[in-house]
Amino acid sequence: MTESWVNSAERIGADLHLELSGPGGRRAALIRALRDAVRGGRLAPGTRLPPYRSLAADLGVARNTVADAYAELVAEGWLTARQGSGTRVADRAEPLRHAERVPIKAPPRARGPRHDLRQGAPDASAFPRAAWLASYRRALQQAPNEVFGPGDPAGRRELREALTEYLARARGVRTEPGRIVVCSGFAHALRLLFGGGVLRGPVAVEAYGLAFHRELLQTAGARTVPLPLDDDGARVDLLARERAVLLTPAHQFPTGGPLHAERRAAAVDWARARGGVVLEDDYDGEFRYDRKPVGAVQGLDPERVIHIGSVSKSLSPALRLGWMVLPERYVGAVLEAKGEREGWASVLDQLSLADFIVSGSYDRHVRRMRQRYRSRRDRLVAALAEHVPHIEVTGVAAGLHAVLRLPPGTERSAVKAATWQGVALDGLAEFRHPETDMPAADGLVVGYATPSEHAYGAALDALCGVLPSADRTPVAGLSRSRNPVTESTYDRNMTHACHVGQQKWDP
């Protein structure tokens, strides 16, 4: 047992006694001690906690131990963290009074999932706080006075120049700063292009994709036409009288796999012949594991492709930063749709991202996260191979999610079982275009990026426990496996699922 008085009166108003004890190491003990302090009322809502460096020195623990504990409690809702305000006890973290400890009839409370395996979100605890803060400080110190006045609808020149260099180097994009427009993300880009009247429908879309994007297009008056998928991606040979086609060529969402090179060229040829445009959603372009990088389609014809990207997966969706790389003929119309006083992305965040890219911090962060997500992918595949080897895993050569192919007729029951056990995930049917004649397939879309590192093993056990067995009955009685991925278990599930040209999508 370790007891420590934190001499932080100048920071939080009084000495704070924390008892670090129990199983799980010092990080887990610190999390428990802080939760207990909030529950007991010793840390009231709004109380500012010591900086993690100070608390680490007072407790005699590593700085990362305190930083990780704070991040976990922020994710759970016990604490809040804001730039310039420090880390504080959340307003809703009310202490549990003595009279409330054993209520006779506790009112029902809404509870979130115990294990979040939904697709689309990165590991929030891995946000590079120190490096981002360094870039933010440099950007703020070097910012000219004009930064604090009305901005440029196209976005800060510093960010557009940084993106020009980075996208050319990392994604094979051919552009210049004057053809980049900064936006708040992919959905914002679609709203500007179609809601702003820059483009009109009908729009061809992949038969499996985000319903939110289809609804956004339909709200803007653009009818969506589904394109079937096969082993080589979207069937662009079926494009006809549409005015645009929306593709995820780097890593098809959600089924996985890149768009075949011949089809990439065919999509551009169609746009040239029809006077149309290819909308390239650069989904998961940074995260690939078992294949060579796939360059952007935009590099084939910058005048027929609109390349759209963001930092929502690589950094955080909270930043609300994205970009459009536009053909020259669309730049003026997009800026007009954006407006002189449109709610732009924060100029200071734009400058920070520019510094983050130029300083090399963005590349280092992406490489680090690529290794982390690959490790999580491998653990997922190993757990499935051990406990439910009949479940086929596809779409895992890149990205932040996998598709688990299920026996026919079991998807709905698997999703219900997962919900009942507190596991949040998505059924493949949720992403299917309602008008496609492509045969339906049962499956689950499982994201492996969101859970914190310490909770990932339990999340995998819970997932395996709700999957149908070979005879379609639930798998039960699993024990947590912490063994690393071995070559044999890895190969058993991955040889047919991971490597380029072998992702089988055969509904």
mmCIF file with all atom_site columns, C-alpha atoms in Angstrom, residues 270-367:
data_model
loop_
_atom_site.group_PDB
_atom_site.id
_atom_site.type_symbol
_atom_site.label_atom_id
_atom_site.label_alt_id
_atom_site.label_comp_id
_atom_site.label_asym_id
_atom_site.label_entity_id
_atom_site.label_seq_id
_atom_site.pdbx_PDB_ins_code
_atom_site.Cartn_x
_atom_site.Cartn_y
_atom_site.Cartn_z
_atom_site.occupancy
_atom_site.B_iso_or_equiv
_atom_site.pdbx_formal_charge
_atom_site.auth_seq_id
_atom_site.auth_comp_id
_atom_site.auth_asym_id
_atom_site.auth_atom_id
_atom_site.pdbx_PDB_model_num
ATOM 1  C CA . TRP A 1 270 ? -15.894 7.805  -67.327 1.00 0.00 ? 270 TRP A CA 1
ATOM 2  C CA . ALA A 1 271 ? -15.619 11.281 -65.767 1.00 0.00 ? 271 ALA A CA 1
ATOM 3  C CA . ARG A 1 272 ? -13.735 12.574 -68.802 1.00 0.00 ? 272 ARG A CA 1
ATOM 4  C CA . ALA A 1 273 ? -16.209 11.094 -71.276 1.00 0.00 ? 273 ALA A CA 1
ATOM 5  C CA . ARG A 1 274 ? -19.329 12.193 -69.379 1.00 0.00 ? 274 ARG A CA 1
ATOM 6  C CA . GLY A 1 275 ? -18.078 15.551 -68.114 1.00 0.00 ? 275 GLY A CA 1
ATOM 7  C CA . GLY A 1 276 ? -18.613 14.179 -64.606 1.00 0.00 ? 276 GLY A CA 1
ATOM 8  C CA . VAL A 1 277 ? -16.489 14.147 -61.475 1.00 0.00 ? 277 VAL A CA 1
ATOM 9  C CA . VAL A 1 278 ? -15.099 11.521 -59.119 1.00 0.00 ? 278 VAL A CA 1
ATOM 10 C CA . LEU A 1 279 ? -15.486 12.282 -55.399 1.00 0.00 ? 279 LEU A CA 1
ATOM 11 C CA . GLU A 1 280 ? -12.617 10.558 -53.608 1.00 0.00 ? 280 GLU A CA 1
ATOM 12 C CA . ASP A 1 281 ? -13.215 9.960  -49.911 1.00 0.00 ? 281 ASP A CA 1
ATOM 13 C CA . ASP A 1 282 ? -9.665  9.253  -48.716 1.00 0.00 ? 282 ASP A CA 1
ATOM 14 C CA . TYR A 1 283 ? -10.985 6.995  -45.971 1.00 0.00 ? 283 TYR A CA 1
ATOM 15 C CA . ASP A 1 284 ? -8.239  5.279  -43.921 1.00 0.00 ? 284 ASP A CA 1
ATOM 16 C CA . GLY A 1 285 ? -5.611  6.312  -46.457 1.00 0.00 ? 285 GLY A CA 1
ATOM 17 C CA . GLU A 1 286 ? -2.928  6.586  -43.749 1.00 0.00 ? 286 GLU A CA 1
ATOM 18 C CA . PHE A 1 287 ? -3.463  3.201  -42.087 1.00 0.00 ? 287 PHE A CA 1
ATOM 19 C CA . ARG A 1 288 ? -2.334  0.198  -44.085 1.00 0.00 ? 288 ARG A CA 1
ATOM 20 C CA . TYR A 1 289 ? -0.665  -2.906 -42.668 1.00 0.00 ? 289 TYR A CA 1
ATOM 21 C CA . ASP A 1 290 ? -0.242  -5.772 -45.135 1.00 0.00 ? 290 ASP A CA 1
ATOM 22 C CA . ARG A 1 291 ? 0.034   -4.044 -48.463 1.00 0.00 ? 291 ARG A CA 1
ATOM 23 C CA . LYS A 1 292 ? 1.907   -1.305 -50.225 1.00 0.00 ? 292 LYS A CA 1
ATOM 24 C CA . PRO A 1 293 ? 0.495   2.232  -50.043 1.00 0.00 ? 293 PRO A CA 1
ATOM 25 C CA . VAL A 1 294 ? -2.243  3.007  -52.543 1.00 0.00 ? 294 VAL A CA 1
ATOM 26 C CA . GLY A 1 295 ? -1.945  6.463  -54.074 1.00 0.00 ? 295 GLY A CA 1
ATOM 27 C CA . ALA A 1 296 ? -4.851  8.844  -54.498 1.00 0.00 ? 296 ALA A CA 1
ATOM 28 C CA . VAL A 1 297 ? -7.059  8.583  -57.586 1.00 0.00 ? 297 VAL A CA 1
ATOM 29 C CA . GLN A 1 298 ? -6.746  12.374 -57.842 1.00 0.00 ? 298 GLN A CA 1
ATOM 30 C CA . GLY A 1 299 ? -3.192  11.933 -59.131 1.00 0.00 ? 299 GLY A CA 1
ATOM 31 C CA . LEU A 1 300 ? -4.587  10.359 -62.319 1.00 0.00 ? 300 LEU A CA 1
ATOM 32 C CA . ASP A 1 301 ? -6.504  13.506 -63.312 1.00 0.00 ? 301 ASP A CA 1
ATOM 33 C CA . PRO A 1 302 ? -6.616  16.554 -60.977 1.00 0.00 ? 302 PRO A CA 1
ATOM 34 C CA . GLU A 1 303 ? -9.295  18.151 -63.184 1.00 0.00 ? 303 GLU A CA 1
ATOM 35 C CA . ARG A 1 304 ? -11.772 15.271 -62.860 1.00 0.00 ? 304 ARG A CA 1
ATOM 36 C CA . VAL A 1 305 ? -11.341 14.211 -59.229 1.00 0.00 ? 305 VAL A CA 1
ATOM 37 C CA . ILE A 1 306 ? -12.241 16.010 -55.986 1.00 0.00 ? 306 ILE A CA 1
ATOM 38 C CA . HIS A 1 307 ? -10.031 14.603 -53.241 1.00 0.00 ? 307 HIS A CA 1
ATOM 39 C CA . ILE A 1 308 ? -11.517 14.945 -49.734 1.00 0.00 ? 308 ILE A CA 1
ATOM 40 C CA . GLY A 1 309 ? -9.671  14.174 -46.507 1.00 0.00 ? 309 GLY A CA 1
ATOM 41 C CA . SER A 1 310 ? -9.674  14.995 -42.811 1.00 0.00 ? 310 SER A CA 1
ATOM 42 C CA . VAL A 1 311 ? -7.877  14.313 -39.534 1.00 0.00 ? 311 VAL A CA 1
ATOM 43 C CA . SER A 1 312 ? -10.911 12.684 -37.889 1.00 0.00 ? 312 SER A CA 1
ATOM 44 C CA . LYS A 1 313 ? -9.300  9.204  -37.971 1.00 0.00 ? 313 LYS A CA 1
ATOM 45 C CA . SER A 1 314 ? -5.609  10.103 -37.877 1.00 0.00 ? 314 SER A CA 1
ATOM 46 C CA . LEU A 1 315 ? -5.866  12.627 -35.006 1.00 0.00 ? 315 LEU A CA 1
ATOM 47 C CA . SER A 1 316 ? -9.345  13.282 -33.637 1.00 0.00 ? 316 SER A CA 1
ATOM 48 C CA . PRO A 1 317 ? -12.851 14.136 -34.892 1.00 0.00 ? 317 PRO A CA 1
ATOM 49 C CA . ALA A 1 318 ? -12.915 16.816 -32.183 1.00 0.00 ? 318 ALA A CA 1
ATOM 50 C CA . LEU A 1 319 ? -10.571 19.012 -34.249 1.00 0.00 ? 319 LEU A CA 1
ATOM 51 C CA . ARG A 1 320 ? -13.162 19.404 -37.047 1.00 0.00 ? 320 ARG A CA 1
ATOM 52 C CA . LEU A 1 321 ? -10.509 19.878 -39.721 1.00 0.00 ? 321 LEU A CA 1
ATOM 53 C CA . GLY A 1 322 ? -10.723 18.606 -43.282 1.00 0.00 ? 322 GLY A CA 1
ATOM 54 C CA . TRP A 1 323 ? -9.897  19.687 -46.815 1.00 0.00 ? 323 TRP A CA 1
ATOM 55 C CA . MET A 1 324 ? -11.030 19.520 -50.403 1.00 0.00 ? 324 MET A CA 1
ATOM 56 C CA . VAL A 1 325 ? -8.532  19.359 -53.259 1.00 0.00 ? 325 VAL A CA 1
ATOM 57 C CA . LEU A 1 326 ? -10.542 20.794 -56.123 1.00 0.00 ? 326 LEU A CA 1
ATOM 58 C CA . PRO A 1 327 ? -10.351 21.019 -59.898 1.00 0.00 ? 327 PRO A CA 1
ATOM 59 C CA . GLU A 1 328 ? -9.723  24.649 -60.761 1.00 0.00 ? 328 GLU A CA 1
ATOM 60 C CA . ARG A 1 329 ? -13.204 25.160 -62.216 1.00 0.00 ? 329 ARG A CA 1
ATOM 61 C CA . TYR A 1 330 ? -14.862 24.422 -58.847 1.00 0.00 ? 330 TYR A CA 1
ATOM 62 C CA . VAL A 1 331 ? -12.789 26.597 -56.521 1.00 0.00 ? 331 VAL A CA 1
ATOM 63 C CA . GLY A 1 332 ? -14.762 29.817 -56.974 1.00 0.00 ? 332 GLY A CA 1
ATOM 64 C CA . ALA A 1 333 ? -18.150 28.127 -56.630 1.00 0.00 ? 333 ALA A CA 1
ATOM 65 C CA . VAL A 1 334 ? -17.111 26.304 -53.439 1.00 0.00 ? 334 VAL A CA 1
ATOM 66 C CA . LEU A 1 335 ? -15.830 29.530 -51.882 1.00 0.00 ? 335 LEU A CA 1
ATOM 67 C CA . GLU A 1 336 ? -19.081 31.257 -52.796 1.00 0.00 ? 336 GLU A CA 1
ATOM 68 C CA . ALA A 1 337 ? -21.050 28.441 -51.174 1.00 0.00 ? 337 ALA A CA 1
ATOM 69 C CA . LYS A 1 338 ? -18.860 28.682 -48.094 1.00 0.00 ? 338 LYS A CA 1
ATOM 70 C CA . GLY A 1 339 ? -19.615 32.376 -47.705 1.00 0.00 ? 339 GLY A CA 1
ATOM 71 C CA . GLU A 1 340 ? -17.767 35.315 -46.209 1.00 0.00 ? 340 GLU A CA 1
ATOM 72 C CA . ARG A 1 341 ? -18.976 34.654 -42.663 1.00 0.00 ? 341 ARG A CA 1
ATOM 73 C CA . GLU A 1 342 ? -19.463 30.888 -42.749 1.00 0.00 ? 342 GLU A CA 1
ATOM 74 C CA . GLY A 1 343 ? -18.678 28.930 -39.585 1.00 0.00 ? 343 GLY A CA 1
ATOM 75 C CA . TRP A 1 344 ? -15.146 27.979 -40.559 1.00 0.00 ? 344 TRP A CA 1
ATOM 76 C CA . ALA A 1 345 ? -12.780 25.664 -38.727 1.00 0.00 ? 345 ALA A CA 1
ATOM 77 C CA . SER A 1 346 ? -10.819 27.485 -36.027 1.00 0.00 ? 346 SER A CA 1
ATOM 78 C CA . VAL A 1 347 ? -7.984  29.530 -37.523 1.00 0.00 ? 347 VAL A CA 1
ATOM 79 C CA . LEU A 1 348 ? -5.737  28.714 -34.561 1.00 0.00 ? 348 LEU A CA 1
ATOM 80 C CA . ASP A 1 349 ? -6.392  25.000 -35.068 1.00 0.00 ? 349 ASP A CA 1
ATOM 81 C CA . GLN A 1 350 ? -5.549  25.415 -38.745 1.00 0.00 ? 350 GLN A CA 1
ATOM 82 C CA . LEU A 1 351 ? -2.247  27.061 -37.872 1.00 0.00 ? 351 LEU A CA 1
ATOM 83 C CA . SER A 1 352 ? -1.532  24.384 -35.285 1.00 0.00 ? 352 SER A CA 1
ATOM 84 C CA . LEU A 1 353 ? -2.142  21.617 -37.816 1.00 0.00 ? 353 LEU A CA 1
ATOM 85 C CA . ALA A 1 354 ? 0.114   23.376 -40.301 1.00 0.00 ? 354 ALA A CA 1
ATOM 86 C CA . ASP A 1 355 ? 2.924   23.445 -37.742 1.00 0.00 ? 355 ASP A CA 1
ATOM 87 C CA . PHE A 1 356 ? 2.145   19.859 -36.711 1.00 0.00 ? 356 PHE A CA 1
ATOM 88 C CA . ILE A 1 357 ? 2.622   18.721 -40.314 1.00 0.00 ? 357 ILE A CA 1
ATOM 89 C CA . VAL A 1 358 ? 5.694   20.853 -41.125 1.00 0.00 ? 358 VAL A CA 1
ATOM 90 C CA . SER A 1 359 ? 7.491   19.895 -37.907 1.00 0.00 ? 359 SER A CA 1
ATOM 91 C CA . GLY A 1 360 ? 7.151   16.190 -38.724 1.00 0.00 ? 360 GLY A CA 1
ATOM 92 C CA . SER A 1 361 ? 4.916   15.503 -35.713 1.00 0.00 ? 361 SER A CA 1
ATOM 93 C CA . TYR A 1 362 ? 2.034   14.364 -37.908 1.00 0.00 ? 362 TYR A CA 1
ATOM 94 C CA . ASP A 1 363 ? 4.159   11.754 -39.693 1.00 0.00 ? 363 ASP A CA 1
ATOM 95 C CA . ARG A 1 364 ? 5.545   10.474 -36.410 1.00 0.00 ? 364 ARG A CA 1
ATOM 96 C CA . HIS A 1 365 ? 2.071   10.229 -34.889 1.00 0.00 ? 365 HIS A CA 1
ATOM 97 C CA . VAL A 1 366 ? 0.659   8.354  -37.898 1.00 0.00 ? 366 VAL A CA 1
ATOM 98 C CA . ARG A 1 367 ? 3.554   5.876  -37.851 1.00 0.00 ? 367 ARG A CA 1
#
